[in-house]
Short mmCIF file of C-alpha atoms in Angstrom, two decimals:
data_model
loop_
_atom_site.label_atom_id
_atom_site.label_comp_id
_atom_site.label_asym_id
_atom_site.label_seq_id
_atom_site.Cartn_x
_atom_site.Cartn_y
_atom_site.Cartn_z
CA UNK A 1 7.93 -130.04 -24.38
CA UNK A 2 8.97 -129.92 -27.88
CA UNK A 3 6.66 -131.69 -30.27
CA UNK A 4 7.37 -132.46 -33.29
CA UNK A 5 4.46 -134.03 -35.63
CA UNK A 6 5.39 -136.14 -38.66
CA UNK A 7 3.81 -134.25 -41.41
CA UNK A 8 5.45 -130.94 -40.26
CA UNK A 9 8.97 -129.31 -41.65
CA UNK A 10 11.69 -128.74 -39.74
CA UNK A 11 11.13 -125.15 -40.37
CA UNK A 12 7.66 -124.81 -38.80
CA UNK A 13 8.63 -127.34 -35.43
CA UNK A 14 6.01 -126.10 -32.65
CA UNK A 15 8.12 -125.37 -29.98
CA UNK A 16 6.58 -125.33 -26.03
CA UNK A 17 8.11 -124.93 -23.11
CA UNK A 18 7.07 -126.33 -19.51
CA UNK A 19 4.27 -123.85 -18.75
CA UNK A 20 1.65 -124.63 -16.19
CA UNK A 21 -1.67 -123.01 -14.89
CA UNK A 22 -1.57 -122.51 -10.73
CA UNK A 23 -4.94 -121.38 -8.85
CA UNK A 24 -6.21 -120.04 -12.05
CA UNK A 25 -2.93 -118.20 -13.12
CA UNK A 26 -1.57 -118.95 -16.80
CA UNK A 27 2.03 -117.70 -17.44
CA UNK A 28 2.16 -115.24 -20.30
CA UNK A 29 4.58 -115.18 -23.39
CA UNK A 30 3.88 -112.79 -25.95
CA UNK A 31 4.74 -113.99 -29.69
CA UNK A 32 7.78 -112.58 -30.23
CA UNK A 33 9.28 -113.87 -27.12
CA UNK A 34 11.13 -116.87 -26.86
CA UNK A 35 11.61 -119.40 -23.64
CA UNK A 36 13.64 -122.49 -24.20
CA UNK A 37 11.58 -126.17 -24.27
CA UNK A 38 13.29 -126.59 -21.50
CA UNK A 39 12.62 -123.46 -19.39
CA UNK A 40 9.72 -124.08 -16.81
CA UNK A 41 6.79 -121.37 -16.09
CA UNK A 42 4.70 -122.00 -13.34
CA UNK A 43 1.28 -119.58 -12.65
CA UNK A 44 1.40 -115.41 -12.58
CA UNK A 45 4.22 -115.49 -14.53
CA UNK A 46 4.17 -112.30 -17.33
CA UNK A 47 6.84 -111.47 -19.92
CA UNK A 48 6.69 -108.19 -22.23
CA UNK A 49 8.16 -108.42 -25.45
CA UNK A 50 11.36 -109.41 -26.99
CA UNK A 51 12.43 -111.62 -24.18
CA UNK A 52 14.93 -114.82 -24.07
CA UNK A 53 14.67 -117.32 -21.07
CA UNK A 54 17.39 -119.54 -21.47
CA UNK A 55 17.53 -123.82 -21.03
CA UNK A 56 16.94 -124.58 -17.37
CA UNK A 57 15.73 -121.56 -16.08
CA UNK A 58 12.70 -121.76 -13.49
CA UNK A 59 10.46 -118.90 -13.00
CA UNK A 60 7.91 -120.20 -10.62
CA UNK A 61 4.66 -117.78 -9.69
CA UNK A 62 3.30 -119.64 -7.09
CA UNK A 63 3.50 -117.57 -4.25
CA UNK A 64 4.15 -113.99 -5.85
CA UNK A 65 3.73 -112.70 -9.41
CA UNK A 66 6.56 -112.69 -11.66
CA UNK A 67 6.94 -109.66 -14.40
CA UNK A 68 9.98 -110.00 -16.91
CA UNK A 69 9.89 -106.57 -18.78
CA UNK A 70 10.29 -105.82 -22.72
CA UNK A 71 13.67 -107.12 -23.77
CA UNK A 72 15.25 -108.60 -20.83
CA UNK A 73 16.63 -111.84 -20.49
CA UNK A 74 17.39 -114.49 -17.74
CA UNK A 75 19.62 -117.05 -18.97
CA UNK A 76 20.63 -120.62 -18.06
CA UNK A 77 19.76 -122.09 -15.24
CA UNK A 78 18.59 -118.93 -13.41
CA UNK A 79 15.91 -119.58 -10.50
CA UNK A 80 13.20 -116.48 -9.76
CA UNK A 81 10.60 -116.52 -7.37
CA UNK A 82 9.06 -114.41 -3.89
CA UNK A 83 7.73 -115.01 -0.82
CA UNK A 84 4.06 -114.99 -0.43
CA UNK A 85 2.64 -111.46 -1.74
CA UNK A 86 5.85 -110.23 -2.97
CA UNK A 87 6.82 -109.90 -6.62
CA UNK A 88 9.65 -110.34 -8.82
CA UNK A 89 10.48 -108.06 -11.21
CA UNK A 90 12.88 -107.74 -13.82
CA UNK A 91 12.40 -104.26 -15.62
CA UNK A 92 13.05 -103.71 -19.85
CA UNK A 93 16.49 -104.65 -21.15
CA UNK A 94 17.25 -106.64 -17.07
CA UNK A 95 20.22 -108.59 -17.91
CA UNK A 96 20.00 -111.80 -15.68
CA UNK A 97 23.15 -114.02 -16.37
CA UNK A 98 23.54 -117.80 -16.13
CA UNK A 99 22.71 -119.41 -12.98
CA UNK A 100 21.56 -116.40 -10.60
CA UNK A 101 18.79 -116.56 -8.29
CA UNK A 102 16.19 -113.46 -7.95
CA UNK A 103 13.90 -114.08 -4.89
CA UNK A 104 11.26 -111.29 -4.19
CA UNK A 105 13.52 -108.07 -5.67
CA UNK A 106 13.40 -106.17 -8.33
CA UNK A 107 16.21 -105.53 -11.06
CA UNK A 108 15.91 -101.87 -12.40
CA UNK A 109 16.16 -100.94 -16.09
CA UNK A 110 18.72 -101.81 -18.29
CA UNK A 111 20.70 -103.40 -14.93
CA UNK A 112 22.88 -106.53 -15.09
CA UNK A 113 22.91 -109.40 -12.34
CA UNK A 114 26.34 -111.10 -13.08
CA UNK A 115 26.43 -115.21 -13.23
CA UNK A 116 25.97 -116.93 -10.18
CA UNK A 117 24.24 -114.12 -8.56
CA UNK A 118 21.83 -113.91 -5.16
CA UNK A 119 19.40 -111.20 -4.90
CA UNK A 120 17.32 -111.34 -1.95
CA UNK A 121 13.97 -110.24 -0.91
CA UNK A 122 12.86 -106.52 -0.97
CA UNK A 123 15.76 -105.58 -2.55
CA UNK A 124 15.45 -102.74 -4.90
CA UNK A 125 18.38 -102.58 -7.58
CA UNK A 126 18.64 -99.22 -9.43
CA UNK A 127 18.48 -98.89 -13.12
CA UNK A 128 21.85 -99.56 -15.52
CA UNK A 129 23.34 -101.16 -12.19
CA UNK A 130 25.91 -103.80 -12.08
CA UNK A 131 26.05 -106.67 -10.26
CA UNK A 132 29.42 -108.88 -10.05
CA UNK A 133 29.34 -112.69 -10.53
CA UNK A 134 28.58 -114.75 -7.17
CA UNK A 135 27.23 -111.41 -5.17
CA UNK A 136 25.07 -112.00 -2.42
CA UNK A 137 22.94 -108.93 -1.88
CA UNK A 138 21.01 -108.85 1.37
CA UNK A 139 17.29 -108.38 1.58
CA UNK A 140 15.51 -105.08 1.67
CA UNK A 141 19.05 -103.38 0.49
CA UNK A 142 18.16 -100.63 -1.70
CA UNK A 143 20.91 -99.71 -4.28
CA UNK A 144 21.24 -96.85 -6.01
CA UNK A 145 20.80 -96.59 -10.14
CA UNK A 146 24.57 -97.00 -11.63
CA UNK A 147 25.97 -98.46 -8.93
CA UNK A 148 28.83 -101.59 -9.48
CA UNK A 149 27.96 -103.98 -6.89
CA UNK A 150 30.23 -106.63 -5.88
CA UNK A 151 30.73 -109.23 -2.90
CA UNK A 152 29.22 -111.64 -0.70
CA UNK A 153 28.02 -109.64 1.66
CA UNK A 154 27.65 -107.15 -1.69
CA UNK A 155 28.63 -103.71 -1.21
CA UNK A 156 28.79 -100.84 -3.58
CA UNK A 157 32.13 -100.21 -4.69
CA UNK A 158 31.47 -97.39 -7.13
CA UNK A 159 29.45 -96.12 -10.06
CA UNK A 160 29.17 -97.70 -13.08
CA UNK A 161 30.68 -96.18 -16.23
CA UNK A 162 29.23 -94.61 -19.20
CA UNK A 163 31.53 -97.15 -20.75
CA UNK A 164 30.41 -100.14 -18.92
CA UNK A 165 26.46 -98.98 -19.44
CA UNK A 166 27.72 -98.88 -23.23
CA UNK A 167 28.50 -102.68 -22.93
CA UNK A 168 26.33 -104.11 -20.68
CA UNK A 169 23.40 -102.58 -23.57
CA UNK A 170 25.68 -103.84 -26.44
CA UNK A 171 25.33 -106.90 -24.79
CA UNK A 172 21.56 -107.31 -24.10
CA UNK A 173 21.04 -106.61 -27.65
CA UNK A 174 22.62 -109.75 -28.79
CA UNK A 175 20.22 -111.64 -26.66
CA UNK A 176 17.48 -109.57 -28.01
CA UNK A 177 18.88 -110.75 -31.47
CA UNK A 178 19.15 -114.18 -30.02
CA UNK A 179 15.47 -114.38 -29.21
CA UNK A 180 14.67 -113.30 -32.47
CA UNK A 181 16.97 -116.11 -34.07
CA UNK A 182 16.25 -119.08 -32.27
CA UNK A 183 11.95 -118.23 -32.25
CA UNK A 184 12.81 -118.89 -36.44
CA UNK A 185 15.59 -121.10 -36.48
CA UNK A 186 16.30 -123.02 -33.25
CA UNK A 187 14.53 -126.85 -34.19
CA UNK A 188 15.20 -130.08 -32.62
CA UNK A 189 17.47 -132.73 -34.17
CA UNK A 190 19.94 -136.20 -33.96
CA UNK A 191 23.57 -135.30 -34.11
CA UNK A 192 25.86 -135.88 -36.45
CA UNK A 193 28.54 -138.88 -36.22
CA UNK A 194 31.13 -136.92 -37.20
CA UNK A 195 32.11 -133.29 -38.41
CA UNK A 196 31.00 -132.16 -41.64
CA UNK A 197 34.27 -131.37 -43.89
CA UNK A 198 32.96 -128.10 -44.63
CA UNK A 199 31.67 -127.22 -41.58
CA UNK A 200 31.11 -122.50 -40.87
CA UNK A 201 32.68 -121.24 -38.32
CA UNK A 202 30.60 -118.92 -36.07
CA UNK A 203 29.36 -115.55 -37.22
CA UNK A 204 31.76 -113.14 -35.36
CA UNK A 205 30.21 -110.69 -33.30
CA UNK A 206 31.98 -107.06 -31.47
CA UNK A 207 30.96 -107.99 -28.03
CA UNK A 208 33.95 -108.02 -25.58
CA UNK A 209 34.12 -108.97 -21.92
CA UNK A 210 33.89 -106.01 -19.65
CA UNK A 211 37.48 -106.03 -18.82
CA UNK A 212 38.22 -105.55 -22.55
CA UNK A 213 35.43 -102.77 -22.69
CA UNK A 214 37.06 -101.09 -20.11
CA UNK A 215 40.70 -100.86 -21.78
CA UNK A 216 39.28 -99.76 -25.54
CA UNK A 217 39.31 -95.58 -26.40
CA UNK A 218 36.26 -94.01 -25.49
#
């Protein structure tokens, strides 16, 4: 919920999103990590620091304990959560991209689940892996750190670049940055009518997509 009280700037807006206490369990967001108003955290939920959790995503702790390590992110619309007595984890600098769903696994360290993503229960994805968009891995599957995972059934189709590592932590440090701007400048308001005259254009930014990573120089 985003509340905005009439005495206050639009500079120091209180932003909250949709947390809730479950059996006793209050999720946990350290200061300098930012979840969207309209994220939703439900019970043993626990972030480290420098995280972003996009608009939309759910990370329910309800049945098993959630733990989103230091600098990761889990973007739009992305759906974590376990079976009873199993835990999701996402380990520092996870890269979780729009729309995936993590159910009882565990992402390794600076690893990437690609948009659209399924990751099934017991599944242990090794560190700086990558996984393609709309992959289904199987449960219990246990993959091996730097490994490019693609599919539905996903299979590993070979290891992952020092090039591809290269972007995939370019990458996660723009949404590292991200968290940091929108925690000081992201702030409810009514939209324009029309387009200013002399409206910026975007900041630029030396991110590419992975297919253009792949073709630069080393």
């Amino acid at each position: 919920m985003i509340r905005v009280p009439p005495t206050q700037s639009p500079q120091k807006v209180t932003r909250m999103a949709y947390c809730y206490e479950f059996k006793g369990f209050v999720p946990v967001v350290p200061e300098d990590s930012y979840v969207h108003p309209q994220a939703v955290l439900i019970g043993n939920v626990i972030l480290g620091h420098g995280c972003y959790i996009g608009p939309g995503a759910s990370l329910r702790g309800d049945f098993g304990k959630i733990v989103i390590g230091d600098g990761a992110n889990v973007q739009d619309n992305c759906i974590i959560h376990s079976f009873p007595g199993r835990d999701a984890v996402v380990e520092t600098d996870g890269h979780i991209g729009h729309g995936a769903i993590l159910h009882g696994c565990t992402v390794g360290r600076n690893a990437l689940v690609g948009m659209n993503a399924v990751i099934m229960d017991g599944v242990e994805l090794g560190a700086e892996s990558i996984v393609g968009a709309q992959a289904f891995v199987r449960g219990e599957t246990v993959i091996r750190p730097r490994s490019m995972v693609v599919g539905s059934p996903a299979k590993v189709i070979r290891e992952v670049s020092e090039k591809e590592v290269a972007w995939k932590t370019r990458g996660t440090a723009e949404y590292q940055q991200l968290a940091r701007d929108c925690l000081v400048g992201l702030r409810p308001v009514t939209p324009l009518k029309a387009v200013e005259p002399d409206r910026p254009e975007m900041s630029a930014s030396d991110v590419v997509s992975i297919q253009e990573a792949r073709q630069t120089p080393s």
